[in-house]
mmCIF file of N, CA and C and ligand atoms in Angstrom:
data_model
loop_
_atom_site.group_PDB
_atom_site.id
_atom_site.type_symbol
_atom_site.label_atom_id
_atom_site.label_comp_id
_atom_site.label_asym_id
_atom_site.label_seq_id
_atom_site.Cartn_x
_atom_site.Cartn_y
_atom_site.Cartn_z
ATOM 1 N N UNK D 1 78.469 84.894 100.563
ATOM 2 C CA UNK D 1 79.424 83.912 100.031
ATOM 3 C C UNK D 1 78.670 82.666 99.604
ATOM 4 N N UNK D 2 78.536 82.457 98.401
ATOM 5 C CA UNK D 2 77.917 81.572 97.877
ATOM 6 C C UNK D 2 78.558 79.974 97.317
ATOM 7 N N UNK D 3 79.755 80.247 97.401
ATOM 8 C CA UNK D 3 80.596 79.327 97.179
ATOM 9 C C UNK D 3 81.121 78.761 98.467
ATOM 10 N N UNK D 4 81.093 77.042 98.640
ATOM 11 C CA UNK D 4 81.147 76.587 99.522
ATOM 12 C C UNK D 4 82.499 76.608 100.248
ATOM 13 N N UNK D 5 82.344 76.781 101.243
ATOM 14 C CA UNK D 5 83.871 76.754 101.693
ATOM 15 C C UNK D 5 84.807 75.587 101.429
ATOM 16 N N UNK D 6 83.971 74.303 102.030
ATOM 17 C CA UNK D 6 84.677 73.067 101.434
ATOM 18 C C UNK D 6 84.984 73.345 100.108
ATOM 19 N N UNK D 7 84.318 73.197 98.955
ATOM 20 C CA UNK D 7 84.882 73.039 97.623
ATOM 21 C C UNK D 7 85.761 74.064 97.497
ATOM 22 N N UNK D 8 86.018 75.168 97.962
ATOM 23 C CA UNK D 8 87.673 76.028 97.746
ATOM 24 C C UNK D 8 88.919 75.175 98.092
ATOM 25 N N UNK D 9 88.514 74.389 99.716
ATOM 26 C CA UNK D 9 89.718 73.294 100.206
ATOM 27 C C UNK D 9 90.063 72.637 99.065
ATOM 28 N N UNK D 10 88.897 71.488 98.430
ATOM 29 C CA UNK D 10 89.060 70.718 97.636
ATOM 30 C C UNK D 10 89.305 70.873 96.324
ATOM 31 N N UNK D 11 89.488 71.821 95.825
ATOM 32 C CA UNK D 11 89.732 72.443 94.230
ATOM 33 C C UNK D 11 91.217 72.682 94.560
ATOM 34 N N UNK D 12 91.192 73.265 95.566
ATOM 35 C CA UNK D 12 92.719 73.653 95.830
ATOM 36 C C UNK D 12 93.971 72.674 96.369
ATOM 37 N N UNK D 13 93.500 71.534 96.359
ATOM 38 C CA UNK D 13 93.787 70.187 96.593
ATOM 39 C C UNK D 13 94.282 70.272 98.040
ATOM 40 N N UNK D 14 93.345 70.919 99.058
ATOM 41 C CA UNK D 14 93.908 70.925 100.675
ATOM 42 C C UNK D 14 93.077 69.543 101.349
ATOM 43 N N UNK D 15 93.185 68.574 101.915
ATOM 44 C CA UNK D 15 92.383 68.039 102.741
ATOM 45 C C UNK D 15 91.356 69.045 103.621
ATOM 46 N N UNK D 16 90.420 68.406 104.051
ATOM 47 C CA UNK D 16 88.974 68.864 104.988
ATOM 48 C C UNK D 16 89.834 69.208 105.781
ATOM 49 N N UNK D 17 89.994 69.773 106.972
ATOM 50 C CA UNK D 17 90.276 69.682 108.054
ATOM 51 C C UNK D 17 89.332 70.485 108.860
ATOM 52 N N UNK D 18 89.166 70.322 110.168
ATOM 53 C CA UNK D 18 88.158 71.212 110.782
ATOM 54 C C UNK D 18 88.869 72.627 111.111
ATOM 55 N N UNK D 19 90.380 72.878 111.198
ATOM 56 C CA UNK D 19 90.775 73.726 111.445
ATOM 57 C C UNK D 19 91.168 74.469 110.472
ATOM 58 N N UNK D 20 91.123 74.185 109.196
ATOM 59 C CA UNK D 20 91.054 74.607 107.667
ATOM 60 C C UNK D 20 89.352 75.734 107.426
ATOM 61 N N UNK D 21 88.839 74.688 108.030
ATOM 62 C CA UNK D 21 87.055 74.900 107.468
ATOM 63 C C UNK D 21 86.860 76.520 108.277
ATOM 64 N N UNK D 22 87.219 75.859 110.077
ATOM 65 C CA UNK D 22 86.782 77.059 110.737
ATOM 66 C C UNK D 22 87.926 78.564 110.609
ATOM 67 N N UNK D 23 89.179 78.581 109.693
ATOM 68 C CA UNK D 23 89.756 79.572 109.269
ATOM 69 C C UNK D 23 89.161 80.245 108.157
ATOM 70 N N UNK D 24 88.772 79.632 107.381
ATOM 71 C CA UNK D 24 88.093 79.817 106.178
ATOM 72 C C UNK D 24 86.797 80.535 106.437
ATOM 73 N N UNK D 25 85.835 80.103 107.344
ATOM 74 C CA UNK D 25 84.763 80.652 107.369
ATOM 75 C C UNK D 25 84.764 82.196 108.079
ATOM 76 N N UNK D 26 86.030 82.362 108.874
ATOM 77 C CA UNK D 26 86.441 83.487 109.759
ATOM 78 C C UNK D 26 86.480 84.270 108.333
ATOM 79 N N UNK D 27 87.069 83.655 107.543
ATOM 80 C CA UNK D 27 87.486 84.908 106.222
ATOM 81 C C UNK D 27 86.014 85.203 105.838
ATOM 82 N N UNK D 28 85.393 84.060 105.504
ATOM 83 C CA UNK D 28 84.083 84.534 104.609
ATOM 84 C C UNK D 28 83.154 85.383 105.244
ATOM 85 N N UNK D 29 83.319 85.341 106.752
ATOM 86 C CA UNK D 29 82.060 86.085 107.308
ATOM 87 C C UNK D 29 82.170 87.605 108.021
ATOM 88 N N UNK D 30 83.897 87.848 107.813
ATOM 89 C CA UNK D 30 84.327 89.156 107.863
ATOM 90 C C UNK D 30 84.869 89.435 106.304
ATOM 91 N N UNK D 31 83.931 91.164 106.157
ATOM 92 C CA UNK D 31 84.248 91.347 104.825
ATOM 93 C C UNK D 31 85.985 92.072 104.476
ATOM 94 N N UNK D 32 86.389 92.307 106.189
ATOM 95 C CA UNK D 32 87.700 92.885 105.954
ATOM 96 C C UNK D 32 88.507 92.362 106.284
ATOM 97 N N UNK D 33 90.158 93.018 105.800
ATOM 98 C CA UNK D 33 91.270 92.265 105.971
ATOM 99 C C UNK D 33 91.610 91.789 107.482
ATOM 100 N N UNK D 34 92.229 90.820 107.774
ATOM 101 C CA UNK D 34 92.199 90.369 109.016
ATOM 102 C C UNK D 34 93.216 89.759 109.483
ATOM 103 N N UNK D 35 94.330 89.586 110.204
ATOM 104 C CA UNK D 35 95.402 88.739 110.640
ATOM 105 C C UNK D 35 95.341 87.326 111.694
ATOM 106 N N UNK D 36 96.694 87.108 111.909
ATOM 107 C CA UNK D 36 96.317 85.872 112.310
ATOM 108 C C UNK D 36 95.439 85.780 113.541
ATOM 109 N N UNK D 37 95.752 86.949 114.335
ATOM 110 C CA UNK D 37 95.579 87.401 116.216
ATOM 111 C C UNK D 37 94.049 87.486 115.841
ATOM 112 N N UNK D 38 93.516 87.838 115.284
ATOM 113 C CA UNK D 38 92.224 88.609 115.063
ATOM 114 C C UNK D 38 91.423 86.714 114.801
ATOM 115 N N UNK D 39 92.068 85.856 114.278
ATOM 116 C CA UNK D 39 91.308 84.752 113.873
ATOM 117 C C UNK D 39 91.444 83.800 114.916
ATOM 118 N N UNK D 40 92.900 84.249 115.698
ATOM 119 C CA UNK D 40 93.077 83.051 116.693
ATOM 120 C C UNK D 40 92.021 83.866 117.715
ATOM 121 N N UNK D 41 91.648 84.888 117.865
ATOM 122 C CA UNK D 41 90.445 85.111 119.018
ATOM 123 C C UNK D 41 89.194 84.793 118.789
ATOM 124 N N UNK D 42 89.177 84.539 117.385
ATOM 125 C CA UNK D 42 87.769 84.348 116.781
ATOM 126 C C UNK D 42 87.599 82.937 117.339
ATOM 127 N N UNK D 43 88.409 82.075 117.071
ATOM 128 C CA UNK D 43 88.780 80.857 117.233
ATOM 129 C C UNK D 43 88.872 80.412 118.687
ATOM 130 N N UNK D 44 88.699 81.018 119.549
ATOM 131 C CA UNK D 44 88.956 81.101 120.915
ATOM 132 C C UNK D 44 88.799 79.603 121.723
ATOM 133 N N UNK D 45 87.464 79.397 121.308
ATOM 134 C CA UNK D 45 86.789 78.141 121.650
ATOM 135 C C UNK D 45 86.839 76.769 120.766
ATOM 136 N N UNK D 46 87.329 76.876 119.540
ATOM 137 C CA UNK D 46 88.358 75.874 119.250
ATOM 138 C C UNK D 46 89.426 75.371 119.643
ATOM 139 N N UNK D 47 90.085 76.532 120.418
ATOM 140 C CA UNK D 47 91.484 75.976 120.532
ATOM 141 C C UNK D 47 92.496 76.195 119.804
ATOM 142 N N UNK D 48 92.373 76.659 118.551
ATOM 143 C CA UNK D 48 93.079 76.169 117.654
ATOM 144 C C UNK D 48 94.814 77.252 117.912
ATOM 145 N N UNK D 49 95.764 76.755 117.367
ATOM 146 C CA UNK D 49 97.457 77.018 118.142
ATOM 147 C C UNK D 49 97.434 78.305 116.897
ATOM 148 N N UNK D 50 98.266 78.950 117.528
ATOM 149 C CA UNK D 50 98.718 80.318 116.575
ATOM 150 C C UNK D 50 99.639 80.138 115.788
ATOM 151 N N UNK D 51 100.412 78.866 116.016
ATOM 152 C CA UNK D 51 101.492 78.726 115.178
ATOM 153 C C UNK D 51 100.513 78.363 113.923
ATOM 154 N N UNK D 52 99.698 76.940 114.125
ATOM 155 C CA UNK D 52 99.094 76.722 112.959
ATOM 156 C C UNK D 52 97.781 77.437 112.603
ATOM 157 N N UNK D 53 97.885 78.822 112.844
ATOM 158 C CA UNK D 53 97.156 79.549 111.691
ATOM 159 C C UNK D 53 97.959 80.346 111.125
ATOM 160 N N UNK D 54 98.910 80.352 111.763
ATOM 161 C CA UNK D 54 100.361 81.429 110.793
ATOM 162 C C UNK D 54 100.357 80.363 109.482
ATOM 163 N N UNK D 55 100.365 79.264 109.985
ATOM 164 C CA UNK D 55 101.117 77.620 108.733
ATOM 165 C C UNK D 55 99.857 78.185 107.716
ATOM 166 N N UNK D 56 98.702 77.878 108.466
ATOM 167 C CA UNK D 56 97.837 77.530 107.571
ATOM 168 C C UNK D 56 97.487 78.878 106.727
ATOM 169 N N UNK D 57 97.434 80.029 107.195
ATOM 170 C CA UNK D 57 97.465 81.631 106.239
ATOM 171 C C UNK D 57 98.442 81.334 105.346
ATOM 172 N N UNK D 58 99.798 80.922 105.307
ATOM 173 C CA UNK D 58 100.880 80.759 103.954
ATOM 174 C C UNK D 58 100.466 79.913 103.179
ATOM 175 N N UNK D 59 99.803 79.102 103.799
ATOM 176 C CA UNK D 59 99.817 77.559 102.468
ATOM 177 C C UNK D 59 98.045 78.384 101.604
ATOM 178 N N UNK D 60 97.086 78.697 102.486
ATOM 179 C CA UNK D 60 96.242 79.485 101.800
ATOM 180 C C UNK D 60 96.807 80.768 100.626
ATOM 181 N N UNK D 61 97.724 81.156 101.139
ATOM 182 C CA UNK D 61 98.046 82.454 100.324
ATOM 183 C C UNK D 61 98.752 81.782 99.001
ATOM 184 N N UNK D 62 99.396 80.867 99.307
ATOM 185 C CA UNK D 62 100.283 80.152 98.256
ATOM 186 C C UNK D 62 99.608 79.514 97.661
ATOM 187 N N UNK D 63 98.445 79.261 97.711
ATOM 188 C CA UNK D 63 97.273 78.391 96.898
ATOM 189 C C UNK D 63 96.615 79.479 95.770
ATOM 190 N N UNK D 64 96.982 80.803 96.554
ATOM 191 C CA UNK D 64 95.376 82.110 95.799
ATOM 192 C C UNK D 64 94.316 81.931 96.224
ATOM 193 N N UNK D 65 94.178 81.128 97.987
ATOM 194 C CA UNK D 65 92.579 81.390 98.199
ATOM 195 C C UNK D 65 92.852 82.999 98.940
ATOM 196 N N UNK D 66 93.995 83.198 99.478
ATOM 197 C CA UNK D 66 93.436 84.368 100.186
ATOM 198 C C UNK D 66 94.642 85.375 99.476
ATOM 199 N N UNK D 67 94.586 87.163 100.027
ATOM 200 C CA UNK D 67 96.152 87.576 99.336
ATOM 201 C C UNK D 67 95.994 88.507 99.910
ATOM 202 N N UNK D 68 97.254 89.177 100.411
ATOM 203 C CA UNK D 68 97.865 89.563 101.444
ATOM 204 C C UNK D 68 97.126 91.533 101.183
ATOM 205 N N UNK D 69 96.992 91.832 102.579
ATOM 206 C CA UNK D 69 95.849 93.647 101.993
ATOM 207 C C UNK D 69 97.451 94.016 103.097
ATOM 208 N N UNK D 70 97.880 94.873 102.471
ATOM 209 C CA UNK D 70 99.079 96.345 102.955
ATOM 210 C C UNK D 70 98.145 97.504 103.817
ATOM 211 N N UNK D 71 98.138 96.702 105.011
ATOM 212 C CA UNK D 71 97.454 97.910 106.192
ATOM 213 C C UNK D 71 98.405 98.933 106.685
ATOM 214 N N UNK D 72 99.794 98.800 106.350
ATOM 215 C CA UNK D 72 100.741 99.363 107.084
ATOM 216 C C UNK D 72 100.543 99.170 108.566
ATOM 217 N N UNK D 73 100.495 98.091 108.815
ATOM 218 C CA UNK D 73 100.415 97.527 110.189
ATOM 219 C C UNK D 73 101.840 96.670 110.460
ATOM 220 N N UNK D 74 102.311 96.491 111.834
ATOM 221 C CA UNK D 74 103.134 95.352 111.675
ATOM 222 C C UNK D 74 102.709 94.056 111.528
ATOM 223 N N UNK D 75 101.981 93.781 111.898
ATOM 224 C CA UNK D 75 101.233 91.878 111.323
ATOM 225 C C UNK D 75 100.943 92.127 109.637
ATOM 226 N N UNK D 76 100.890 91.038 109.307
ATOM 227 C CA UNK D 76 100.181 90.632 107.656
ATOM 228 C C UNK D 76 98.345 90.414 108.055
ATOM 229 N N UNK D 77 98.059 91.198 106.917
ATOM 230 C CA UNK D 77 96.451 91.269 106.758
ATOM 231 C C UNK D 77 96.190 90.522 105.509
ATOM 232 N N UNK D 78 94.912 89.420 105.768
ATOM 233 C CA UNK D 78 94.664 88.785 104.616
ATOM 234 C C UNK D 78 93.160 88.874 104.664
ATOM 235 N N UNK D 79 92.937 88.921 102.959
ATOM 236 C CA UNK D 79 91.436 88.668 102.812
ATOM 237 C C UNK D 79 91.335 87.698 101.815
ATOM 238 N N UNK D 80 90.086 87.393 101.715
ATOM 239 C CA UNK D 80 89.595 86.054 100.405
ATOM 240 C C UNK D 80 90.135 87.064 99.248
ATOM 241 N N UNK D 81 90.679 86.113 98.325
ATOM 242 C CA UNK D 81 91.296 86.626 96.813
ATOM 243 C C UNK D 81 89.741 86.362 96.061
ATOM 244 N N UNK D 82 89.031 87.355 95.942
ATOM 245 C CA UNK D 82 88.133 87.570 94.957
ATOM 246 C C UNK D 82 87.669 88.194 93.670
ATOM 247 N N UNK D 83 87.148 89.255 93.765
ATOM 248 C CA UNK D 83 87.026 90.544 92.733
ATOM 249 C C UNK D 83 88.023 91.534 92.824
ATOM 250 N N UNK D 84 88.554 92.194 91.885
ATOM 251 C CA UNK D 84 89.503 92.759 92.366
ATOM 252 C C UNK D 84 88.806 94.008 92.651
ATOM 253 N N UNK D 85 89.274 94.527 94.059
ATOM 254 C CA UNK D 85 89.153 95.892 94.347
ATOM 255 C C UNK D 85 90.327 96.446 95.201
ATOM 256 N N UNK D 86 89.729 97.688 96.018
ATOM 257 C CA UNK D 86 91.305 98.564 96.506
ATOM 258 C C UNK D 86 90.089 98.781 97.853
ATOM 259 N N UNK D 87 90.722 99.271 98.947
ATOM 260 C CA UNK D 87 90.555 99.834 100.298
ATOM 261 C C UNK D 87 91.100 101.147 100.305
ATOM 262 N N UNK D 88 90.214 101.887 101.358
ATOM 263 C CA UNK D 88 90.250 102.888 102.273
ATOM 264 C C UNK D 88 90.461 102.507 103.729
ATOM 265 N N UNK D 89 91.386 103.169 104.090
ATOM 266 C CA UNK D 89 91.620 102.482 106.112
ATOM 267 C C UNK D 89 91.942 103.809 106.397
ATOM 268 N N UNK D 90 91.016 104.058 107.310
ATOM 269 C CA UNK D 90 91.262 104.770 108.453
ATOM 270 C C UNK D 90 92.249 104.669 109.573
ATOM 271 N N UNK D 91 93.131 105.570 109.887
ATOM 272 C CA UNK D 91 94.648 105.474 110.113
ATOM 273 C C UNK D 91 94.007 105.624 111.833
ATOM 274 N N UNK D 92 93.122 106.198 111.848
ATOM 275 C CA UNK D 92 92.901 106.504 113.629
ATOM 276 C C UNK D 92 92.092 105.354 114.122
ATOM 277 N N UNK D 93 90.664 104.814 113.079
ATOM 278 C CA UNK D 93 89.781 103.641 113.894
ATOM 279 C C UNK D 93 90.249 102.504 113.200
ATOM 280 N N UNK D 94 90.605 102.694 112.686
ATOM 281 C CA UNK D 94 91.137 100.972 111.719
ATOM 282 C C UNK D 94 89.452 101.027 110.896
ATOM 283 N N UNK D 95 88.772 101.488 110.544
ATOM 284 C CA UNK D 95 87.484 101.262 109.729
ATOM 285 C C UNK D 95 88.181 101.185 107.888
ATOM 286 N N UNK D 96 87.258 100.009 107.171
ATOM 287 C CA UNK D 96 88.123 99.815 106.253
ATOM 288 C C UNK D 96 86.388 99.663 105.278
ATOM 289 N N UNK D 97 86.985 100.325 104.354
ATOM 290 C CA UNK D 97 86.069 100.487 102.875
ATOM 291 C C UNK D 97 86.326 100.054 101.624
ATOM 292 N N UNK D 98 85.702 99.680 101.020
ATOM 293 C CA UNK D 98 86.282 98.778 99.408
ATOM 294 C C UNK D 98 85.826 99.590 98.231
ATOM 295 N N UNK D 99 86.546 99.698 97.472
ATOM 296 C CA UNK D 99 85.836 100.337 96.315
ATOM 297 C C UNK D 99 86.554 99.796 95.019
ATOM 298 N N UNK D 100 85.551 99.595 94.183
ATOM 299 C CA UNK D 100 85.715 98.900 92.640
ATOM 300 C C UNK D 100 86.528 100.112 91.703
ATOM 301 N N UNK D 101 86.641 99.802 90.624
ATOM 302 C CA UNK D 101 87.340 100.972 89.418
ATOM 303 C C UNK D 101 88.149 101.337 89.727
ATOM 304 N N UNK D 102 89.727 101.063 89.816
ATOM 305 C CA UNK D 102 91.163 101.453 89.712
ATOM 306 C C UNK D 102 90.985 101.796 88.122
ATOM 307 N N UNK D 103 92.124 103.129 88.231
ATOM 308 C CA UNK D 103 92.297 103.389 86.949
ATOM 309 C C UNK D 103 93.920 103.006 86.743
ATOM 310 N N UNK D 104 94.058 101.634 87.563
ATOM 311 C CA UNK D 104 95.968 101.383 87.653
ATOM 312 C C UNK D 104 96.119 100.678 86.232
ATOM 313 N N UNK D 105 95.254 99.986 85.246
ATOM 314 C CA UNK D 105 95.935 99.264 84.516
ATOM 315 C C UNK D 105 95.913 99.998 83.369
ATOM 316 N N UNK D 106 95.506 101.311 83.140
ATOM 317 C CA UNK D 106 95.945 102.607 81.657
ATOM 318 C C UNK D 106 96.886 102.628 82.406
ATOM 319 N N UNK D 107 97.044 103.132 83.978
ATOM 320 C CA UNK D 107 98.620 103.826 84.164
ATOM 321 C C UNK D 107 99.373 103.043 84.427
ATOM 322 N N UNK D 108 98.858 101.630 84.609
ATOM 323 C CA UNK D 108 100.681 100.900 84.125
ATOM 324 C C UNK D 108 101.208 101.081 82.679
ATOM 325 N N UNK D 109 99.851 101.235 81.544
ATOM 326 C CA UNK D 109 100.335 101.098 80.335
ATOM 327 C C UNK D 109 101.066 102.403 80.122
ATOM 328 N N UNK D 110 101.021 103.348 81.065
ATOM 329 C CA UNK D 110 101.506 104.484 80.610
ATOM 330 C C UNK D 110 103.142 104.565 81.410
ATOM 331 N N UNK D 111 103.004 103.711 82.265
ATOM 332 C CA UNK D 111 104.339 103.452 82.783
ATOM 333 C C UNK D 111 105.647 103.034 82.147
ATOM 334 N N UNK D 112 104.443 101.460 81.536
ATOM 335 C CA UNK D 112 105.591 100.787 80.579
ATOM 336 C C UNK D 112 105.993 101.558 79.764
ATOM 337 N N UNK D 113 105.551 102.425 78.921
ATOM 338 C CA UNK D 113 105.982 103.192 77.888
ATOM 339 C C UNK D 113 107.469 103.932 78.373
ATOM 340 N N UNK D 114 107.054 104.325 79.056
ATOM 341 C CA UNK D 114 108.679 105.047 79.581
ATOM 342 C C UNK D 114 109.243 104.426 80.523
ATOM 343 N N UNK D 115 109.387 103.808 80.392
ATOM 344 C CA UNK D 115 109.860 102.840 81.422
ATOM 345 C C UNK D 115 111.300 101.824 80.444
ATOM 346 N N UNK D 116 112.277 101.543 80.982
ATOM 347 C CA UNK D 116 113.631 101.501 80.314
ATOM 348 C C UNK D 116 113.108 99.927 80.667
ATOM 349 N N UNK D 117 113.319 99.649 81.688
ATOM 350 C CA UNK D 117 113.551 98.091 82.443
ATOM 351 C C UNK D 117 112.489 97.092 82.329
ATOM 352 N N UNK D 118 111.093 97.745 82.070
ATOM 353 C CA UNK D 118 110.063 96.692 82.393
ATOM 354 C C UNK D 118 109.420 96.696 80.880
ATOM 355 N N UNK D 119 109.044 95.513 80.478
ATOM 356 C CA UNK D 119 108.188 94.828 79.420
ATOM 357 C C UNK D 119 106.542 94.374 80.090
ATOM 358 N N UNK D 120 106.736 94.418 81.289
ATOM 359 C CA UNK D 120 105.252 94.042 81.317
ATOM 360 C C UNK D 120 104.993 94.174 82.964
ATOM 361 N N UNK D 121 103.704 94.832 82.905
ATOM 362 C CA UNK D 121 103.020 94.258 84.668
ATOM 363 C C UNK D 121 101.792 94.104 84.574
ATOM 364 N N UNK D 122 101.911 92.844 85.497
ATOM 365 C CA UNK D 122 100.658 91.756 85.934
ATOM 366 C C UNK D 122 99.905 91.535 87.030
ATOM 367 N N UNK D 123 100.209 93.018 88.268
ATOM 368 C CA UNK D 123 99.358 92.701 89.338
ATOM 369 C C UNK D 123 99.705 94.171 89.680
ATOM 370 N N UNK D 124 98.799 94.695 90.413
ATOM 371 C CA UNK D 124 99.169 96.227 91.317
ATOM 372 C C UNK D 124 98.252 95.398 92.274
ATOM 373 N N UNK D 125 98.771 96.793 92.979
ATOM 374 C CA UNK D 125 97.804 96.827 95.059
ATOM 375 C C UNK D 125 97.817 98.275 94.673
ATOM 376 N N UNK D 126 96.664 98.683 95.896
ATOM 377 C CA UNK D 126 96.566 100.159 95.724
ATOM 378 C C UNK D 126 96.180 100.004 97.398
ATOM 379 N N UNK D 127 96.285 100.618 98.318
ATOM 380 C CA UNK D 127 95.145 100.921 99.429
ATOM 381 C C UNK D 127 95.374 102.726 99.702
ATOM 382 N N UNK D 128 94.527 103.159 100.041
ATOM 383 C CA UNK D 128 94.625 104.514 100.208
ATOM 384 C C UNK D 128 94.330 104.660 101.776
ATOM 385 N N UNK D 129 94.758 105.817 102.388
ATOM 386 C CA UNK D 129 94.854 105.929 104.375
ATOM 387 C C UNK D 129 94.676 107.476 104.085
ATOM 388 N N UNK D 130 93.586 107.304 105.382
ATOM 389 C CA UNK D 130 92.728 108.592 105.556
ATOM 390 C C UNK D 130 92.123 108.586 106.920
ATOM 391 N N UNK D 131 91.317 109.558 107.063
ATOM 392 C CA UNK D 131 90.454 109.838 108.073
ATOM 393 C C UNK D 131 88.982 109.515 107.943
ATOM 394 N N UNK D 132 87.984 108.532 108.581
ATOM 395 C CA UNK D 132 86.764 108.257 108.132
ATOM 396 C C UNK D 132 86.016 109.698 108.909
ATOM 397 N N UNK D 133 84.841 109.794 108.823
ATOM 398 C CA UNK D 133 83.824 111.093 108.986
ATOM 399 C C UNK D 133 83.780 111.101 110.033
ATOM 400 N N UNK D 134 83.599 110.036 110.866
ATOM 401 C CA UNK D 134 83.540 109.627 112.647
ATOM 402 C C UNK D 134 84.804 110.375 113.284
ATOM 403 N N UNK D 135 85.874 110.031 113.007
ATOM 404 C CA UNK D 135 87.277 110.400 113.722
ATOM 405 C C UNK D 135 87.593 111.704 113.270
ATOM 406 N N UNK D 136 87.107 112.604 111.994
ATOM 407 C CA UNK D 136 87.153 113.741 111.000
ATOM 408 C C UNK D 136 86.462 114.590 112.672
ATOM 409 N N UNK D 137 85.268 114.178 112.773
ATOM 410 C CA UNK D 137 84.807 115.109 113.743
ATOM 411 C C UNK D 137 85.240 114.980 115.225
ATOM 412 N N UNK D 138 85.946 114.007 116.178
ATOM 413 C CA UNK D 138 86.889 113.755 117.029
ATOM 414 C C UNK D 138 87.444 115.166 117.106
HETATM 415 ZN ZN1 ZN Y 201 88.055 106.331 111.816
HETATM 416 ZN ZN1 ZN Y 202 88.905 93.877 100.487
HETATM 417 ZN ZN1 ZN Y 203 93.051 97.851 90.821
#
């Protein structure tokens, strides 16, 4: 991560805060999706309250620093909004993989075409759920 964490706060017109900075860096230094529980343990020795990392994950998401990954989990999973790619999750270890090249935006165009109701789409998600090689042999 080459881009400073501060200057994402400040572009995004958030004040510094230390409890801003040390959420932020939880994102940058795990490459996978992650919820709030997973950051408030990270966070352990800050202190920092669970309510305000629930606050502070919405006002991030509502900015576009971070956007929401569909684990089919009950909590919300968020990662840094970067390059766009799609995941693999393993349904037995939770192990999670990224991979570039969706072929979703020919098949939206092939959607719209027959498609009665819609004139246009501007965002897909994809994640795919499987078995990784580890749990395959389990
Ligand atoms: Zn697995
Ligand atoms: Zn990802
Ligand atoms: Zn895609």
């Amino acid at each position: 991560m080459t881009r400073d964490i501060s200057d994402i706060l400040k572009t995004n017109g958030f004040k510094i805060t230390s409890t801003r900075l040390a959420i932020l860096k939880v994102f940058s230094s795990d490459c996978k999706p992650i919820n709030a529980e997973y950051i408030h343990d990270k966070l352990k020795k800050e202190k920092v309250n669970i309510v305000t990392i629930y606050r502070t994950l919405i006002s991030f998401e509502n900015a576009g620093i971070i956007k929401r990954v569909d684990m089919q989990k009950d909590s919300v999973y968020y990662e840094l909004a970067g390059h766009h790619h799609h995941h693999i999750i393993c349904t037995d270890c939770g192990m999670v993989e990224s991979f570039d090249g969706c072929d979703l935006d020919n098949l939206s165009k092939e959607v719209l075409k027959s498609s009665n109701n819609f004139s246009l789409i501007n965002k897909h998600s994809l994640e795919l759920f499987g078995l990784c090689k580890k749990c395959c042999k389990n």
